[in-house]
PDB file of C-alpha atoms in Angstrom:
ATOM      1  CA  SER A 211      16.720  -9.681  -8.032  1.00 71.00           C
ATOM      2  CA  LEU A 212      13.898  -7.326  -8.858  1.00 81.00           C
ATOM      3  CA  ARG A 213      13.732  -3.653  -7.577  1.00 91.00           C
ATOM      4  CA  PHE A 214      11.648  -2.683  -5.032  1.00 95.00           C
ATOM      5  CA  PRO A 215       8.591  -1.156  -7.502  1.00 95.00           C
ATOM      6  CA  GLN A 216       8.586  -4.637  -9.512  1.00 94.00           C
ATOM      7  CA  LYS A 217       8.463  -6.439  -6.089  1.00 94.00           C
ATOM      8  CA  LEU A 218       5.769  -4.390  -5.077  1.00 96.00           C
ATOM      9  CA  TRP A 219       3.757  -4.762  -8.474  1.00 96.00           C
ATOM     10  CA  LYS A 220       4.320  -8.581  -8.475  1.00 94.00           C
ATOM     11  CA  ILE A 221       2.596  -8.894  -5.109  1.00 94.00           C
ATOM     12  CA  LEU A 222      -0.180  -6.344  -6.031  1.00 95.00           C
ATOM     13  CA  GLU A 223      -1.269  -8.423  -9.059  1.00 95.00           C
ATOM     14  CA  SER A 224      -0.849 -11.932  -7.346  1.00 93.00           C
ATOM     15  CA  SER A 225      -3.935 -13.651  -5.922  1.00 91.00           C
ATOM     16  CA  LYS A 226      -1.913 -14.890  -2.933  1.00 91.00           C
ATOM     17  CA  PHE A 227      -2.222 -11.665  -0.963  1.00 92.00           C
ATOM     18  CA  GLN A 228      -5.099 -10.435   0.776  1.00 92.00           C
ATOM     19  CA  SER A 229      -3.624  -7.608   2.647  1.00 93.00           C
ATOM     20  CA  ILE A 230      -2.616  -5.334  -0.288  1.00 95.00           C
ATOM     21  CA  TRP A 231      -4.731  -4.186  -3.521  1.00 94.00           C
ATOM     22  CA  TRP A 232      -5.015  -1.811  -5.978  1.00 94.00           C
ATOM     23  CA  THR A 233      -7.606   1.022  -5.495  1.00 89.00           C
ATOM     24  CA  GLU A 234      -8.928   4.274  -7.071  1.00 75.00           C
ATOM     25  CA  GLY A 235      -8.882   2.700 -10.782  1.00 88.00           C
ATOM     26  CA  GLY A 236      -5.441   1.461 -10.154  1.00 93.00           C
ATOM     27  CA  LYS A 237      -3.979   4.414  -9.030  1.00 93.00           C
ATOM     28  CA  CYS A 238      -3.301   3.820  -5.529  1.00 93.00           C
ATOM     29  CA  VAL A 239      -1.948   1.160  -3.398  1.00 95.00           C
ATOM     30  CA  ALA A 240      -3.996   0.045  -0.288  1.00 92.00           C
ATOM     31  CA  ILE A 241      -2.252  -1.738   2.656  1.00 94.00           C
ATOM     32  CA  ASN A 242      -3.817  -3.308   5.473  1.00 92.00           C
ATOM     33  CA  LYS A 243      -0.926  -2.988   8.004  1.00 92.00           C
ATOM     34  CA  ASP A 244      -1.608  -5.844  10.526  1.00 90.00           C
ATOM     35  CA  LEU A 245      -2.384  -8.380   7.926  1.00 92.00           C
ATOM     36  CA  PHE A 246       0.483  -7.276   5.650  1.00 94.00           C
ATOM     37  CA  GLU A 247       2.929  -7.427   8.566  1.00 93.00           C
ATOM     38  CA  VAL A 248       1.953 -11.193   9.106  1.00 92.00           C
ATOM     39  CA  GLU A 249       1.093 -11.960   5.371  1.00 93.00           C
ATOM     40  CA  VAL A 250       4.083 -10.539   3.420  1.00 93.00           C
ATOM     41  CA  LEU A 251       6.758  -9.238   5.948  1.00 93.00           C
ATOM     42  CA  GLY A 252       6.365 -12.285   8.226  1.00 90.00           C
ATOM     43  CA  ARG A 253       6.977 -14.705   5.798  1.00 81.00           C
ATOM     44  CA  GLU A 254       9.634 -17.148   7.038  1.00 76.00           C
ATOM     45  CA  GLY A 255      12.272 -18.335   4.425  1.00 72.00           C
ATOM     46  CA  GLN A 256      10.620 -16.647   1.312  1.00 76.00           C
ATOM     47  CA  GLN A 257      10.818 -12.937   2.199  1.00 80.00           C
ATOM     48  CA  VAL A 258       9.359 -10.407  -0.471  1.00 86.00           C
ATOM     49  CA  PHE A 259      11.164  -7.504   0.736  1.00 90.00           C
ATOM     50  CA  HIS A 260      14.367  -7.666   2.772  1.00 86.00           C
ATOM     51  CA  THR A 261      12.640  -6.467   5.954  1.00 90.00           C
ATOM     52  CA  GLN A 262      10.165  -7.674   8.555  1.00 90.00           C
ATOM     53  CA  LYS A 263       9.117  -4.242   9.929  1.00 93.00           C
ATOM     54  CA  ILE A 264       6.255  -2.452   8.505  1.00 94.00           C
ATOM     55  CA  ARG A 265       8.103   0.940   9.389  1.00 95.00           C
ATOM     56  CA  SER A 266      11.214  -0.031   6.968  1.00 95.00           C
ATOM     57  CA  PHE A 267       8.743  -0.918   4.174  1.00 96.00           C
ATOM     58  CA  MET A 268       6.956   2.428   4.408  1.00 96.00           C
ATOM     59  CA  ARG A 269      10.485   4.023   4.242  1.00 96.00           C
ATOM     60  CA  GLN A 270      10.927   1.872   1.137  1.00 96.00           C
ATOM     61  CA  LEU A 271       7.488   3.306  -0.569  1.00 97.00           C
ATOM     62  CA  ASN A 272       8.679   6.971   0.591  1.00 97.00           C
ATOM     63  CA  ALA A 273      12.323   6.444  -0.897  1.00 96.00           C
ATOM     64  CA  TYR A 274      10.817   5.592  -4.306  1.00 96.00           C
ATOM     65  CA  GLY A 275       8.505   8.604  -4.473  1.00 96.00           C
ATOM     66  CA  PHE A 276       5.337   7.361  -2.952  1.00 97.00           C
ATOM     67  CA  THR A 277       3.122   9.575  -0.622  1.00 95.00           C
ATOM     68  CA  LYS A 278       0.523   8.394   2.077  1.00 93.00           C
ATOM     69  CA  MET A 279      -2.877   9.543   1.267  1.00 89.00           C
ATOM     70  CA  GLN A 280      -5.619  10.287   3.562  1.00 77.00           C
ATOM     71  CA  GLN A 281      -8.915   9.125   2.907  1.00 66.00           C
ATOM     72  CA  ASN A 282     -11.756  11.529   3.138  1.00 59.00           C
ATOM     73  CA  PHE A 283     -14.736  10.700   4.973  1.00 51.00           C
ATOM     74  CA  GLN A 284     -18.077  12.725   4.916  1.00 55.00           C
ATOM     75  CA  ARG A 285     -19.427  12.945   8.640  1.00 55.00           C
ATOM     76  CA  SER A 286     -23.290  12.941   9.325  1.00 56.00           C
ATOM     77  CA  ALA A 287     -24.820  15.377  11.725  1.00 62.00           C
ATOM     78  CA  SER A 288     -26.980  12.756  13.372  1.00 72.00           C
ATOM     79  CA  LEU A 289     -25.042  11.442  16.503  1.00 75.00           C
ATOM     80  CA  PRO A 290     -25.917   7.735  16.261  1.00 74.00           C
ATOM     81  CA  GLU A 291     -24.535   7.936  12.348  1.00 74.00           C
ATOM     82  CA  PHE A 292     -21.508   9.838  13.449  1.00 69.00           C
ATOM     83  CA  LEU A 293     -20.532   7.289  16.134  1.00 69.00           C
ATOM     84  CA  ALA A 294     -21.141   4.607  13.613  1.00 71.00           C
ATOM     85  CA  GLU A 295     -19.055   6.227  10.926  1.00 69.00           C
ATOM     86  CA  GLU A 296     -16.228   6.946  13.729  1.00 69.00           C
ATOM     87  CA  ALA A 297     -16.166   3.003  14.633  1.00 67.00           C
ATOM     88  CA  ALA A 298     -15.805   2.546  10.718  1.00 66.00           C
ATOM     89  CA  ALA A 299     -13.208   5.090  10.115  1.00 66.00           C
ATOM     90  CA  SER A 300     -11.216   3.516  13.381  1.00 65.00           C
ATOM     91  CA  ALA A 301     -11.430   0.210  11.582  1.00 61.00           C
ATOM     92  CA  HIS A 302     -10.275   1.934   8.224  1.00 58.00           C
ATOM     93  CA  SER A 303      -7.398   3.353   9.910  1.00 66.00           C
ATOM     94  CA  GLN A 304      -5.623  -0.160   9.676  1.00 81.00           C
ATOM     95  CA  ILE A 305      -5.422   0.482   5.819  1.00 87.00           C
ATOM     96  CA  LEU A 306      -2.860   2.504   4.472  1.00 91.00           C
ATOM     97  CA  TYR A 307      -3.095   4.279   1.009  1.00 92.00           C
ATOM     98  CA  TYR A 308       0.024   5.368  -0.943  1.00 95.00           C
ATOM     99  CA  TYR A 309      -0.048   6.939  -4.180  1.00 95.00           C
ATOM    100  CA  ASN A 310       2.771   7.395  -6.891  1.00 96.00           C
ATOM    101  CA  PRO A 311       2.021   9.173 -10.181  1.00 95.00           C
ATOM    102  CA  SER A 312       4.638   6.754 -12.046  1.00 96.00           C
ATOM    103  CA  PHE A 313       2.926   3.554 -10.246  1.00 96.00           C
ATOM    104  CA  ASN A 314      -0.636   3.055 -12.297  1.00 96.00           C
ATOM    105  CA  ARG A 315      -2.294  -0.563 -12.899  1.00 95.00           C
ATOM    106  CA  ALA A 316      -3.222   0.750 -16.308  1.00 95.00           C
ATOM    107  CA  HIS A 317       0.189   1.803 -17.331  1.00 94.00           C
ATOM    108  CA  PRO A 318       2.801  -0.747 -16.303  1.00 92.00           C
ATOM    109  CA  TRP A 319       5.754   0.888 -18.023  1.00 92.00           C
ATOM    110  CA  LEU A 320       5.418   4.065 -15.956  1.00 91.00           C
ATOM    111  CA  SER A 321       6.825   1.904 -12.867  1.00 91.00           C
ATOM    112  CA  GLU A 322      10.163   2.296 -14.672  1.00 90.00           C
ATOM    113  CA  MET A 323      10.275   5.618 -13.810  1.00 91.00           C
ATOM    114  CA  CYS A 324      10.139   4.895  -9.934  1.00 91.00           C
ATOM    115  CA  LYS A 325      13.606   5.713  -8.847  1.00 91.00           C
ATOM    116  CA  ARG A 326      14.971   5.739  -5.326  1.00 91.00           C
ATOM    117  CA  ARG A 327      15.721   9.112  -4.348  1.00 86.00           C
TER     118      ARG A 327
END
């Protein structure tokens, strides 16, 4: 069976999943938390990862050297624009971003260096 980084790579490259994708030119992994729980972790009989809990999946990411990234938003000075940006940021908070220097779409061979801590 495949190691965690290889499974992760496989679902990122698959067109079956809308809840997880590459960002930042293939340097980061983006996960829509709620959709991922249903689409990937909630699959009956065809589990990709050996868990149904997002927390356990996040622990796996951490164990393999992934770090959670914050998306930086530039804030507007005007109140209506600020409130609109807050609403967008709130919707955006469902999206988790993870980075690992050895997990890069342009350099697939680096994923071999993702070892469990």
